[in-house]
Short mmCIF file of C-alpha atoms in Angstrom, two decimals:
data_model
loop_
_atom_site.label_atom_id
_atom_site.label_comp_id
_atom_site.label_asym_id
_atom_site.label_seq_id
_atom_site.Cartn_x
_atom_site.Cartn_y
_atom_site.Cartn_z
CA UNK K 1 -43.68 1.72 19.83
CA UNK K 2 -43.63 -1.47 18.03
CA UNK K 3 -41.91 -1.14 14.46
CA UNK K 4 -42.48 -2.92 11.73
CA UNK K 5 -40.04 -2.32 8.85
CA UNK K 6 -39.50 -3.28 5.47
CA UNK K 7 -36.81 -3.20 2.70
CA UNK K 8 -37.65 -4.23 -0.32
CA UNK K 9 -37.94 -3.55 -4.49
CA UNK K 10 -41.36 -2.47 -5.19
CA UNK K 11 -42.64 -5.52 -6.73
CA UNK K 12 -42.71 -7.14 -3.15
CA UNK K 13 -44.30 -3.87 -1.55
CA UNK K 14 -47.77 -4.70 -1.40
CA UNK K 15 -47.12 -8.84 -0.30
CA UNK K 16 -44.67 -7.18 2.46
CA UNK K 17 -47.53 -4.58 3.69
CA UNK K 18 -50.12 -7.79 4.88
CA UNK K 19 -46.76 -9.35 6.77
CA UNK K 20 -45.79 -5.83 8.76
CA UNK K 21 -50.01 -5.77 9.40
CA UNK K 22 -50.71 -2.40 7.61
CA UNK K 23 -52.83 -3.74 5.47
CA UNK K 24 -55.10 -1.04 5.40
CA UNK K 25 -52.08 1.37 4.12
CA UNK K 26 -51.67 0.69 0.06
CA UNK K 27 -49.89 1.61 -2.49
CA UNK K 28 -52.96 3.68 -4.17
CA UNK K 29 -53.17 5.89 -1.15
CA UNK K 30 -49.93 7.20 -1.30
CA UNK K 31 -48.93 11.01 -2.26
CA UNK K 32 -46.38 11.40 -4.74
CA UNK K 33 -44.52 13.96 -3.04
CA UNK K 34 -43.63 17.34 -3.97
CA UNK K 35 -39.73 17.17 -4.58
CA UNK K 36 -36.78 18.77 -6.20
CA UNK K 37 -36.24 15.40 -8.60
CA UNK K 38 -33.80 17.05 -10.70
CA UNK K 39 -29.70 15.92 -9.30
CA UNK K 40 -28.28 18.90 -8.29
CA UNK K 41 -24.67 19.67 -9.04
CA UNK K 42 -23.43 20.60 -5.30
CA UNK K 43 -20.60 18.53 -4.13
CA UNK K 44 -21.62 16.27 -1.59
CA UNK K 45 -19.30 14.86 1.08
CA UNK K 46 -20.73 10.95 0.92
CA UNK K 47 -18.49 8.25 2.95
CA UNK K 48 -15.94 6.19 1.33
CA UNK K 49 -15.53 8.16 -2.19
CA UNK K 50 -14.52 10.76 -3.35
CA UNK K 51 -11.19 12.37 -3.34
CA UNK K 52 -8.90 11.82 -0.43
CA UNK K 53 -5.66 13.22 1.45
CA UNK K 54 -3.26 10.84 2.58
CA UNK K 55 -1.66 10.85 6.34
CA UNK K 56 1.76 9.57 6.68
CA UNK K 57 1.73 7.27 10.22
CA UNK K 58 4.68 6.41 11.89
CA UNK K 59 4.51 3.37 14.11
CA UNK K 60 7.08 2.23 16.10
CA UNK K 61 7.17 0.06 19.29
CA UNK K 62 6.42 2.99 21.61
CA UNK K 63 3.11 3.94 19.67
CA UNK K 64 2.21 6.16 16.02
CA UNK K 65 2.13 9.11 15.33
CA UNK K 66 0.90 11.46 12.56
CA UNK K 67 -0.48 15.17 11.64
CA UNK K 68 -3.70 15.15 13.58
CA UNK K 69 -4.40 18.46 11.73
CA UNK K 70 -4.92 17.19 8.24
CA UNK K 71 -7.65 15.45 9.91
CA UNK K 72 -10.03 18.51 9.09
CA UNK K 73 -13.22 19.76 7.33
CA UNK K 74 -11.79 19.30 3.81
CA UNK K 75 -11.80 15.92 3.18
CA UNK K 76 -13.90 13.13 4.66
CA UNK K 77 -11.49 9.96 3.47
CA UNK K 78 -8.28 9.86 4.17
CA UNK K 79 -5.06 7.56 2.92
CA UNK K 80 -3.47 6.24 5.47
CA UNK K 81 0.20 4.93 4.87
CA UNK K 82 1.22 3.46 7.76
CA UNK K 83 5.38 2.65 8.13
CA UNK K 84 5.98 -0.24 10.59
CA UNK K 85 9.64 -0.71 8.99
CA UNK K 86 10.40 -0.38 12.95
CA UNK K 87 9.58 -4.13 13.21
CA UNK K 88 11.84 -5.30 10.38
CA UNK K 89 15.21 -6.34 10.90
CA UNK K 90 16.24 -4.87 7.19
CA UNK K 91 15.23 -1.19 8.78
CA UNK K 92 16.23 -1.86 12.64
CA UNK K 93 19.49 -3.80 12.22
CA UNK K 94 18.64 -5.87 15.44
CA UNK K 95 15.94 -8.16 14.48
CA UNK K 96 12.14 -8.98 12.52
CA UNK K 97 10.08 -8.11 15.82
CA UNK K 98 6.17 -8.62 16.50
CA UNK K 99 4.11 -5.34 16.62
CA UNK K 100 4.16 -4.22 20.14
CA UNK K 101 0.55 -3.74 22.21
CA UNK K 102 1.39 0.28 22.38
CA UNK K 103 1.68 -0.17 18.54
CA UNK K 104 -1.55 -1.52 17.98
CA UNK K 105 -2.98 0.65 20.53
CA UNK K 106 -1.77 3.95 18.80
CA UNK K 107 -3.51 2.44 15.44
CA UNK K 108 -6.75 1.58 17.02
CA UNK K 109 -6.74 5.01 18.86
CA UNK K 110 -6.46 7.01 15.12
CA UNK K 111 -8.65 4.96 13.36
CA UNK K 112 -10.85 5.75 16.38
CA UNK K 113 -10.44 9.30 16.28
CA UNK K 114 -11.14 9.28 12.53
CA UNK K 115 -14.63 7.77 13.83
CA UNK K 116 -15.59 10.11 16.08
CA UNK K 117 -14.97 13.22 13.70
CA UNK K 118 -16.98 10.84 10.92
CA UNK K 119 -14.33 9.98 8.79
CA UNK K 120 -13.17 7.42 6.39
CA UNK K 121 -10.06 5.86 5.90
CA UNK K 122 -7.59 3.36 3.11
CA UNK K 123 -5.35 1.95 5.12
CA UNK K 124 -2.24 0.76 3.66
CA UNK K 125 1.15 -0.64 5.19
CA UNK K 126 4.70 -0.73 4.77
CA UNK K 127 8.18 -1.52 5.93
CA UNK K 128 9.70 1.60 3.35
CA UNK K 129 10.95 3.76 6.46
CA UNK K 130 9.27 7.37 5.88
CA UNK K 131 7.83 5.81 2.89
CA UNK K 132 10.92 6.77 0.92
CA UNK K 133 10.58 4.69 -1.81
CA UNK K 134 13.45 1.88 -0.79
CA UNK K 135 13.11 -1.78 -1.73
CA UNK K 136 13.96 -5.25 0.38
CA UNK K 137 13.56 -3.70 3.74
CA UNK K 138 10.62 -6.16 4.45
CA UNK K 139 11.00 -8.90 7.39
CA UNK K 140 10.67 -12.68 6.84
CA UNK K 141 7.08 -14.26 5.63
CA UNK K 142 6.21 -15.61 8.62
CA UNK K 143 6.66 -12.39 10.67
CA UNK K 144 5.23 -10.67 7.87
CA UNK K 145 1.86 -13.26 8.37
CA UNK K 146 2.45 -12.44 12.24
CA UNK K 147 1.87 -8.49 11.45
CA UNK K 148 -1.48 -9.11 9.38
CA UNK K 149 -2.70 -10.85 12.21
CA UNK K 150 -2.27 -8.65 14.50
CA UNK K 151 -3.05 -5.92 12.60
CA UNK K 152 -6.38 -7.20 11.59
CA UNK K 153 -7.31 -7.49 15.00
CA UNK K 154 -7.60 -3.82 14.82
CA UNK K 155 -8.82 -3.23 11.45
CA UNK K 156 -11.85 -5.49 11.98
CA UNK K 157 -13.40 -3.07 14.77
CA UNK K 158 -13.47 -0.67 12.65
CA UNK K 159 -15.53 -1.71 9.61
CA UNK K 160 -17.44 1.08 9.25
CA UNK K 161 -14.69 3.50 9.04
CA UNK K 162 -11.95 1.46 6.93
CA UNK K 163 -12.89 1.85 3.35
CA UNK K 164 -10.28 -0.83 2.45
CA UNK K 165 -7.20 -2.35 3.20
CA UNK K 166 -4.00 -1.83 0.38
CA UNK K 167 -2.54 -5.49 0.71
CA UNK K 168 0.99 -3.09 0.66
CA UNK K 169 3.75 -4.27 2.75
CA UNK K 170 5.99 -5.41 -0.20
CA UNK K 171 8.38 -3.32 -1.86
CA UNK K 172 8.68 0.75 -1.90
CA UNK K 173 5.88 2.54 -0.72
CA UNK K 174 3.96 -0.78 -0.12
CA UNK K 175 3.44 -0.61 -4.09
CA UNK K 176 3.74 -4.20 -3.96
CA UNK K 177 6.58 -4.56 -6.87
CA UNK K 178 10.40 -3.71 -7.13
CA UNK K 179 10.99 -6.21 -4.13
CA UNK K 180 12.98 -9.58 -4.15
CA UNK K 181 9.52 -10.73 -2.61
CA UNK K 182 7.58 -9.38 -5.53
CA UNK K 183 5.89 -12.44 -6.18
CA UNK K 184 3.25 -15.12 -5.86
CA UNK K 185 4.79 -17.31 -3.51
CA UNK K 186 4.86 -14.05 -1.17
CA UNK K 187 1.88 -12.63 -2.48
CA UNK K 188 -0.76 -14.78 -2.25
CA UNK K 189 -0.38 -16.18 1.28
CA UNK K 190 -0.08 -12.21 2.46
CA UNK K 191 -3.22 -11.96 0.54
CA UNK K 192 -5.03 -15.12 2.25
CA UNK K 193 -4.17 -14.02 5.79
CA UNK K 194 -5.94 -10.92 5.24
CA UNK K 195 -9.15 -12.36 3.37
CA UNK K 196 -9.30 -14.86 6.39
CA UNK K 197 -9.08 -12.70 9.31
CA UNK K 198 -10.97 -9.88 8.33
CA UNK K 199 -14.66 -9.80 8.50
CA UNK K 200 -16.09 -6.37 6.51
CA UNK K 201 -13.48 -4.71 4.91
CA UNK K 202 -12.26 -4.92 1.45
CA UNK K 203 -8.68 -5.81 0.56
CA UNK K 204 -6.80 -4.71 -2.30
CA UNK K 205 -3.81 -5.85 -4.23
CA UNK K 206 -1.82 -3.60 -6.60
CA UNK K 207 -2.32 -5.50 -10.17
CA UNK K 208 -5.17 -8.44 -11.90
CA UNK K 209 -2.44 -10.44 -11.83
CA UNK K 210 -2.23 -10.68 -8.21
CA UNK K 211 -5.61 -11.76 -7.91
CA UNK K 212 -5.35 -14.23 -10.78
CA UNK K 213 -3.01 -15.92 -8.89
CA UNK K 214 -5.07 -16.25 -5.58
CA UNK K 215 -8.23 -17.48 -7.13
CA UNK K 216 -5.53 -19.54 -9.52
CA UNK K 217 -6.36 -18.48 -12.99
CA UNK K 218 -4.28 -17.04 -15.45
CA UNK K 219 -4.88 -13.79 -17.32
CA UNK K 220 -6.46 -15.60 -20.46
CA UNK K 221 -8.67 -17.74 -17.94
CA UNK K 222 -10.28 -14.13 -16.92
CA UNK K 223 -12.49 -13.27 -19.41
CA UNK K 224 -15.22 -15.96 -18.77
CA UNK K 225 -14.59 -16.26 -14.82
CA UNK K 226 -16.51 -15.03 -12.10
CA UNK K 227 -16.06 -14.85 -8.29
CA UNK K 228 -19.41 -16.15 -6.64
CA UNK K 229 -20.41 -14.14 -3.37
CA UNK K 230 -20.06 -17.19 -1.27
CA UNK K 231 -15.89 -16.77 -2.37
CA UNK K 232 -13.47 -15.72 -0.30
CA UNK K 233 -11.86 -13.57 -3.41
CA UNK K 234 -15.06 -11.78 -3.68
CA UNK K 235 -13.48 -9.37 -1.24
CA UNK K 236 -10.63 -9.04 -3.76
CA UNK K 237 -10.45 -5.98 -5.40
CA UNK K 238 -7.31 -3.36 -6.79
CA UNK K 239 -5.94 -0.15 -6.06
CA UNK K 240 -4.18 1.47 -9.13
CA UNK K 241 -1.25 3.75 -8.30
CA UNK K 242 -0.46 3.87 -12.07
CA UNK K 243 -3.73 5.59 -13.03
CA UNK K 244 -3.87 6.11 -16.33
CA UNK K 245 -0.58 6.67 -16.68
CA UNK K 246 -0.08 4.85 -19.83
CA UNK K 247 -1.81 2.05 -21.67
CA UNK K 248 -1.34 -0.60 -19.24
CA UNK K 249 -1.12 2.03 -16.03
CA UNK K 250 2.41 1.44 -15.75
CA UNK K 251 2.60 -2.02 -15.70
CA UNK K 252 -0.99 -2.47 -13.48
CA UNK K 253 -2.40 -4.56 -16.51
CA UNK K 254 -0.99 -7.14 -18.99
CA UNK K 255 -4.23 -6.63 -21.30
CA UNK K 256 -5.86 -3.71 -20.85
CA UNK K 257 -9.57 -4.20 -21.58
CA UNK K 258 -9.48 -7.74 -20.27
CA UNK K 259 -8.50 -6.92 -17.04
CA UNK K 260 -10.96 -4.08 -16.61
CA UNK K 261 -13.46 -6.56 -17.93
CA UNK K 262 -12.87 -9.02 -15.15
CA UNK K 263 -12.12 -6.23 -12.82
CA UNK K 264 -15.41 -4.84 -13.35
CA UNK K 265 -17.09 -7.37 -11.56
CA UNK K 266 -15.19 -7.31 -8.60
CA UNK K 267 -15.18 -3.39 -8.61
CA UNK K 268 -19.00 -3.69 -8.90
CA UNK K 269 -19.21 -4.13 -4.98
CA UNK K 270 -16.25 -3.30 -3.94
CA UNK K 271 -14.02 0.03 -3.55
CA UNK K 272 -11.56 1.08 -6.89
CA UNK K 273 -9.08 4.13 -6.86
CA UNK K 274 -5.46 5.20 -6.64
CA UNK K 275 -3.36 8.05 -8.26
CA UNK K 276 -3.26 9.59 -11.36
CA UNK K 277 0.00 9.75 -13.02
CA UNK K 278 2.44 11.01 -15.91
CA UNK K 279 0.61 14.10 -17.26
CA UNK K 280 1.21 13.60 -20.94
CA UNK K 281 -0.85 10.84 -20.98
CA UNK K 282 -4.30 11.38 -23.22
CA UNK K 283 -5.87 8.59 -20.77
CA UNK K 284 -6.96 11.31 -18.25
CA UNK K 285 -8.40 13.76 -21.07
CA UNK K 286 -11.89 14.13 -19.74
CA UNK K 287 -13.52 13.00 -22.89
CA UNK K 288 -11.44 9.40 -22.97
CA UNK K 289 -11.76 9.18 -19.36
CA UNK K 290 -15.18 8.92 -18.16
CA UNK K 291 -16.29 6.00 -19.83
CA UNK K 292 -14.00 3.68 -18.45
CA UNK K 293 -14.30 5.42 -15.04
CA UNK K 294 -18.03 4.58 -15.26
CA UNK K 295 -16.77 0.82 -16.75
CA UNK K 296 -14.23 0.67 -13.56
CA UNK K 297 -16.95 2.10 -10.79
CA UNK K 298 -14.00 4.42 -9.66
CA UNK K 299 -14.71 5.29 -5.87
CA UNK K 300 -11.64 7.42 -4.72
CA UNK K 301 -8.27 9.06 -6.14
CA UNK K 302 -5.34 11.04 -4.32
CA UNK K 303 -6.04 14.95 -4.37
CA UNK K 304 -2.35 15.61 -4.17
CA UNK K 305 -0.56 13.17 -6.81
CA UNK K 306 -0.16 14.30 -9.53
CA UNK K 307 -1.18 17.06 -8.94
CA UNK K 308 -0.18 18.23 -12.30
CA UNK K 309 -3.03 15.95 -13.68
CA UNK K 310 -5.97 17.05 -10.98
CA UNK K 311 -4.75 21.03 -12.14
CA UNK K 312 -5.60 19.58 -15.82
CA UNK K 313 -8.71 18.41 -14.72
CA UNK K 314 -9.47 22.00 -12.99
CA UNK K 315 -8.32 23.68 -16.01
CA UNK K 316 -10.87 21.84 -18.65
CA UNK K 317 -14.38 21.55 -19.28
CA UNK K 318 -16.81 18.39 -19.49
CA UNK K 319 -18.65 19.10 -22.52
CA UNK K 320 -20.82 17.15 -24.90
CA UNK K 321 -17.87 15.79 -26.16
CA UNK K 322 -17.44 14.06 -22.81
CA UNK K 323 -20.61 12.44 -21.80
CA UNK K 324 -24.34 13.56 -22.10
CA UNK K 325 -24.91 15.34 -18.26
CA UNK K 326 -26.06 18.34 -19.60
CA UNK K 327 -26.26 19.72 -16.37
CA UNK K 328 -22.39 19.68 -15.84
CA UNK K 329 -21.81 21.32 -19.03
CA UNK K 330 -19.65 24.43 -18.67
CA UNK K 331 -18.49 22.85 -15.60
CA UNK K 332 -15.02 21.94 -14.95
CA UNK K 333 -13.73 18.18 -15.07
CA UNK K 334 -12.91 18.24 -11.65
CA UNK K 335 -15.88 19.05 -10.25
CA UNK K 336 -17.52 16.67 -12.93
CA UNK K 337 -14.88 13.42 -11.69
CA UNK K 338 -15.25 14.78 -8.30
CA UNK K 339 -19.25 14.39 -8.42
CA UNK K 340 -19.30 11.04 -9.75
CA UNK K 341 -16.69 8.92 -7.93
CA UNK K 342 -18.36 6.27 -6.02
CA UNK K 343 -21.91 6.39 -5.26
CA UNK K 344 -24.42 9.37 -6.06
CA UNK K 345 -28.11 8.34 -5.66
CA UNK K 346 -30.94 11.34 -6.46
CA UNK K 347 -34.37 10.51 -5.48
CA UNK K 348 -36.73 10.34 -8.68
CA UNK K 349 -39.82 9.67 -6.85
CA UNK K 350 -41.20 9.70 -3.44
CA UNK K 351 -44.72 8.37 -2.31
CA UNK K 352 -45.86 8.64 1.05
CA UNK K 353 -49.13 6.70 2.17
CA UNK K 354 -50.51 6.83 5.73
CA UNK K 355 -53.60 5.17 7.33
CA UNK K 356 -56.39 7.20 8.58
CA UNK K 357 -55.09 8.15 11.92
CA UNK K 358 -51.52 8.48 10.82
CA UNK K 359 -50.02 5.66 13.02
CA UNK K 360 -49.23 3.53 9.85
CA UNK K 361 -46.45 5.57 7.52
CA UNK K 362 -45.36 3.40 4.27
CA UNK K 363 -42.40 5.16 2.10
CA UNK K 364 -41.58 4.06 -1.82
CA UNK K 365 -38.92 5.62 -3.26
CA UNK K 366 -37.16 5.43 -6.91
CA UNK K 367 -33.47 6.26 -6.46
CA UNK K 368 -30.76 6.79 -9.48
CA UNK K 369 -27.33 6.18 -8.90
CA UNK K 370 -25.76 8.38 -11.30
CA UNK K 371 -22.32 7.84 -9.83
CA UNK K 372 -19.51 5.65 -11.08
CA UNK K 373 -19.62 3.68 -8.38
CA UNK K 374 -21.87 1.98 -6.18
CA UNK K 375 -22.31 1.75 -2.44
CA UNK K 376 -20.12 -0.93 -1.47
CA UNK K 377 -21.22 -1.01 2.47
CA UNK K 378 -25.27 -1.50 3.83
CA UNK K 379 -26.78 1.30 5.76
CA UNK K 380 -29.08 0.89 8.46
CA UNK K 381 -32.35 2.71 7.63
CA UNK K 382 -34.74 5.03 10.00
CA UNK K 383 -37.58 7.26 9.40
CA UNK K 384 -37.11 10.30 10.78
CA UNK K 385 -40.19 12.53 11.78
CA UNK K 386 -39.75 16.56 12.66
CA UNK K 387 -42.34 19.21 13.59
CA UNK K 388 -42.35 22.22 11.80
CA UNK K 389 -39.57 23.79 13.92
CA UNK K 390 -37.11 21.26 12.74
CA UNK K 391 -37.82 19.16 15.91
CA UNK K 392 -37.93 15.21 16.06
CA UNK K 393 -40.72 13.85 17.41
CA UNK K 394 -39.87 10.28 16.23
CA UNK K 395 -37.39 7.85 15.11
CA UNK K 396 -38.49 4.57 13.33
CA UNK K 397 -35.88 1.94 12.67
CA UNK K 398 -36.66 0.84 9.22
CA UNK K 399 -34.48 -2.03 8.23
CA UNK K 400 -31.53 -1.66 5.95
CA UNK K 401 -30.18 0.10 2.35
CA UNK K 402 -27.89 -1.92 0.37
CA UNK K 403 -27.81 0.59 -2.86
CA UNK K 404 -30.93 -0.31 -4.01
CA UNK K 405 -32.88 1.94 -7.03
CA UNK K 406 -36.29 1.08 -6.03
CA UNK K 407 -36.93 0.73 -2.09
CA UNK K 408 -40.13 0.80 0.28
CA UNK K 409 -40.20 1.16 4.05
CA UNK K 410 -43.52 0.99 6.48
CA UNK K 411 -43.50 1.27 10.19
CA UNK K 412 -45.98 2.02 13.13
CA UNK K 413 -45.63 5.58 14.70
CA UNK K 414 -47.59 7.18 17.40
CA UNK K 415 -47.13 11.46 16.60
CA UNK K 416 -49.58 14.08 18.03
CA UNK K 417 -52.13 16.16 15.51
CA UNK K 418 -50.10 18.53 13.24
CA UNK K 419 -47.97 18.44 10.04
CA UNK K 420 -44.75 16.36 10.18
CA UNK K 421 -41.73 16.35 7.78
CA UNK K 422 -40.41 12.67 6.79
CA UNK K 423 -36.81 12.10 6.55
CA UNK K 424 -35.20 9.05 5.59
CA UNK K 425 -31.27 8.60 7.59
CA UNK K 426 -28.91 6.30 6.05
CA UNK K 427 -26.32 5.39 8.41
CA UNK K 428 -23.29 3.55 8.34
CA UNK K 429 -22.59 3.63 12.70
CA UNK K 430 -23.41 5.30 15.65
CA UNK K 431 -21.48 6.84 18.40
CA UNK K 432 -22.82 7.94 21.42
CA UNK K 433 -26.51 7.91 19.93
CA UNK K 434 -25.18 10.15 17.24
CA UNK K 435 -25.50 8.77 13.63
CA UNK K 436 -22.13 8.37 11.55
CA UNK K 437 -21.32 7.89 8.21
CA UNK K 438 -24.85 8.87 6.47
CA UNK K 439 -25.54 8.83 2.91
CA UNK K 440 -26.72 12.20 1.03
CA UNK K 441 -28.63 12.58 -1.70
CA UNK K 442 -27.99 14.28 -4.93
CA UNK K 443 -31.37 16.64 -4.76
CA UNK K 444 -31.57 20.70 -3.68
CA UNK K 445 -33.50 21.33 -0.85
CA UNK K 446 -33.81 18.04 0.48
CA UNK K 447 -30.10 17.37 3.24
CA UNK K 448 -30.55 18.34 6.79
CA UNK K 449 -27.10 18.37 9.13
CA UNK K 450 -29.06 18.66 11.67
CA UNK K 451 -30.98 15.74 11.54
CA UNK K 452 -28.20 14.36 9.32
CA UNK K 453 -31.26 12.91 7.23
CA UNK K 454 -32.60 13.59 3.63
CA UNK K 455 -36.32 14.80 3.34
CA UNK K 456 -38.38 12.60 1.19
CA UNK K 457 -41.64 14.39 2.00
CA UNK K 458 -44.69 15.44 4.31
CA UNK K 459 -47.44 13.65 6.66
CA UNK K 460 -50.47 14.90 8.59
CA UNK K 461 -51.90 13.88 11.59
CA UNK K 462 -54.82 15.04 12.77
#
């Protein structure tokens, strides 16, 4: 079957139609198609958002291990806080040491068993043995450099599955402060290496500041700058361990609404999260919260710390006081924060037009993303068609999804006589034929595991 496929915002539809040669398929013999519209308020288990559990990984020169059974059901991203203190002279009391080939091989052997059970993963690293919270223990810069390397040689297979990298490796817990080589000097060029090396994945630092430096600003310069796609910073993004913890989040900003002002644009397509902290903060009240976590696009946040503040969130309501989704009202904040992080698109419209004998399909869909968030990664795109017993009969490669609210897909498709459902798959990878890392949609009725698809409506063949 030869397929022709298009992505595209409506506008373009019909001019794209004559170039894919269904010209006798239009937009005014489509179906709008009989759909749940409405967003549901299920949770939905979407990659790279959401909350996640973090997995302590010890790596030393013999390999890494870690808790294989906190990789589970619950949770589809995962923190990973990787301790390679082994390789640091400060830790080993013998000498700064290159990352062994059994080291590197034990990382790219988790991060591909997170792949193969379709899971997600932060990756962050530091030289705090057991992640104890101990400062200075870091090797020299250039063996520091010499680690990134390396280590991106891993990471970069893996694109798909790393949500980000956490610059880390400086100071306690790879928080990136509290460290003798706290500073710009260090900073930046640990910064660079990764930028440079890696191809798809998103790296982190742990305040503005940090990225002020590498782009070579200053904090004042920030209000009226932007990073231009063609950038190497426009990878550069934050992780916030001080989450609302006080006015400047413990130190992560100098100037509170200017930072979050520049940071929005960066956080626009790329990943934001952290930990919440210090529960007598009024930051995390639901009703002073969700603005700026809509302002921020927050994508992900620690389930376990502090706890004190996600038991908070369990314990009170999102009300009209805190936003105007009246169908989360009575709901708890939890599951309202829980909903939103990252990217949640619900189809508002699907039209379906075929040509006379069927072998022409052409999809338009409206999509809202309602999360805070946006998707931060392209999907490829395939129609999916299934018989009335849930069976595929065909799969049409269909181009790609890059977040888009307005989208329109044609290909050809040669089905026998009888009624067909249409699914549309969003996919992030494959493994084995199977599709990995697909994007649900916010509507009832409309998800199939199965076909790990979303249902956007019905053809006939006859």
């Amino acid at each position: 079957m030869k397929i022709k496929a298009i992505t595209a915002c409506f506008a373009a539809f019909v001019a794209a139609i004559a170039i894919s040669g269904c010209s006798d398929v239009t937009p005014e013999h489509g179906e709008v198609q009989p759909l749940d519209y409405n967003e549901s308020v299920a949770a939905i288990d979407n990659p790279d958002a959401g909350f996640y559990r973090p997995i302590y990984v010890r790596v030393t020169e013999n390999g890494v291990s870690y808790n294989e059974n906190i990789v589970n059901a619950s949770a589809r991203l995962y923190h990973l806080r990787c301790d390679i203190s082994a390789f640091s002279a400060a830790v080993n009391g013998v000498a700064d040491k290159p990352l062994t080939q059994a080291a590197l091989g034990g990382l790219n052997d988790m991060l591909a068993y997170l792949r193969a059970n379709d899971k997600n993963a932060v990756v962050r690293f530091a030289y705090d043995s057991e992640y104890r919270g101990e400062a200075n223990k870091e090797p020299t810069l250039p063996v520091i450099l010499q680690h990134v390397e390396q280590l991106c040689g891993v990471l970069d297979d893996y694109s798909a599955t790393v949500t980000a990298v956490e610059t880390g490796l400086i100071g306690p817990w790879g928080e990136m402060h509290t460290s003798a080589i706290a500073n710009a000097e260090h900073i930046t060029p640990i910064v660079d290496a990764f930028l440079t090396r890696l191809s798809n994945v998103p790296v982190l630092v742990r305040t503005p500041k940090m990225i002020y430096d590498y782009i070579g600003i200053t904090g004042d310069d920030a209000e009226d700058y932007v990073v231009g796609a063609s950038d190497k910073a426009y990878y550069l993004g934050l992780y916030n361990d001080g989450y609302l913890g006080s006015d400047t989040d413990l130190d992560t900003y100098a100037d509170r609404d200017r930072d979050i002002a520049f940071l929005s644009g960066q956080t626009a397509h790329l990943p934001f999260g952290g930990e919440v902290t210090v529960p007598d903060s009024t930051l995390h009240d639901i009703d002073v919260c969700v603005p700026e976590m809509f302002r921020i696009h927050l994508s992900y946040l620690n389930l376990e710390w502090d706890n004190r503040v996600i038991d908070k969130w369990k314990n009170s309501l999102y009300t009209s006081d805190s936003g105007n989704d009246k169908a989360y009202y009575g709901k708890t904040a939890f599951e309202y924060i829980s909903n939103r992080m990252g990217y949640r698109f619900v189809i508002k419209k699907s039209i379906i037009g075929v040509n006379d004998d069927a072998s022409e399909v052409r999809v338009e869909l409206d999509l809202e993303n309602v999360g805070f968030g946006n998707m931060n990664k392209r999907k490829r795109a395939a129609l999916v068609f299934a018989d009335g017993n849930g069976e595929i009969k065909a799969v049409e490669q269909a181009g790609e999804f890059a977040g888009e609210t307005k989208v329109a897909y044609s290909a050809s498709v040669e089905l026998e006589s009888g009624d067909y459902d249409v699914y549309l798959r969003l996919y992030g990878d494959e493994l084995d034929g199977a599709p990995l890392y697909c994007v649900r949609f916010a509507n009832d009725g409309l998800w199939n595991a199965n076909i790990k698809a979303n249902k956007i409506g019905s053809v006939k063949k006859r």
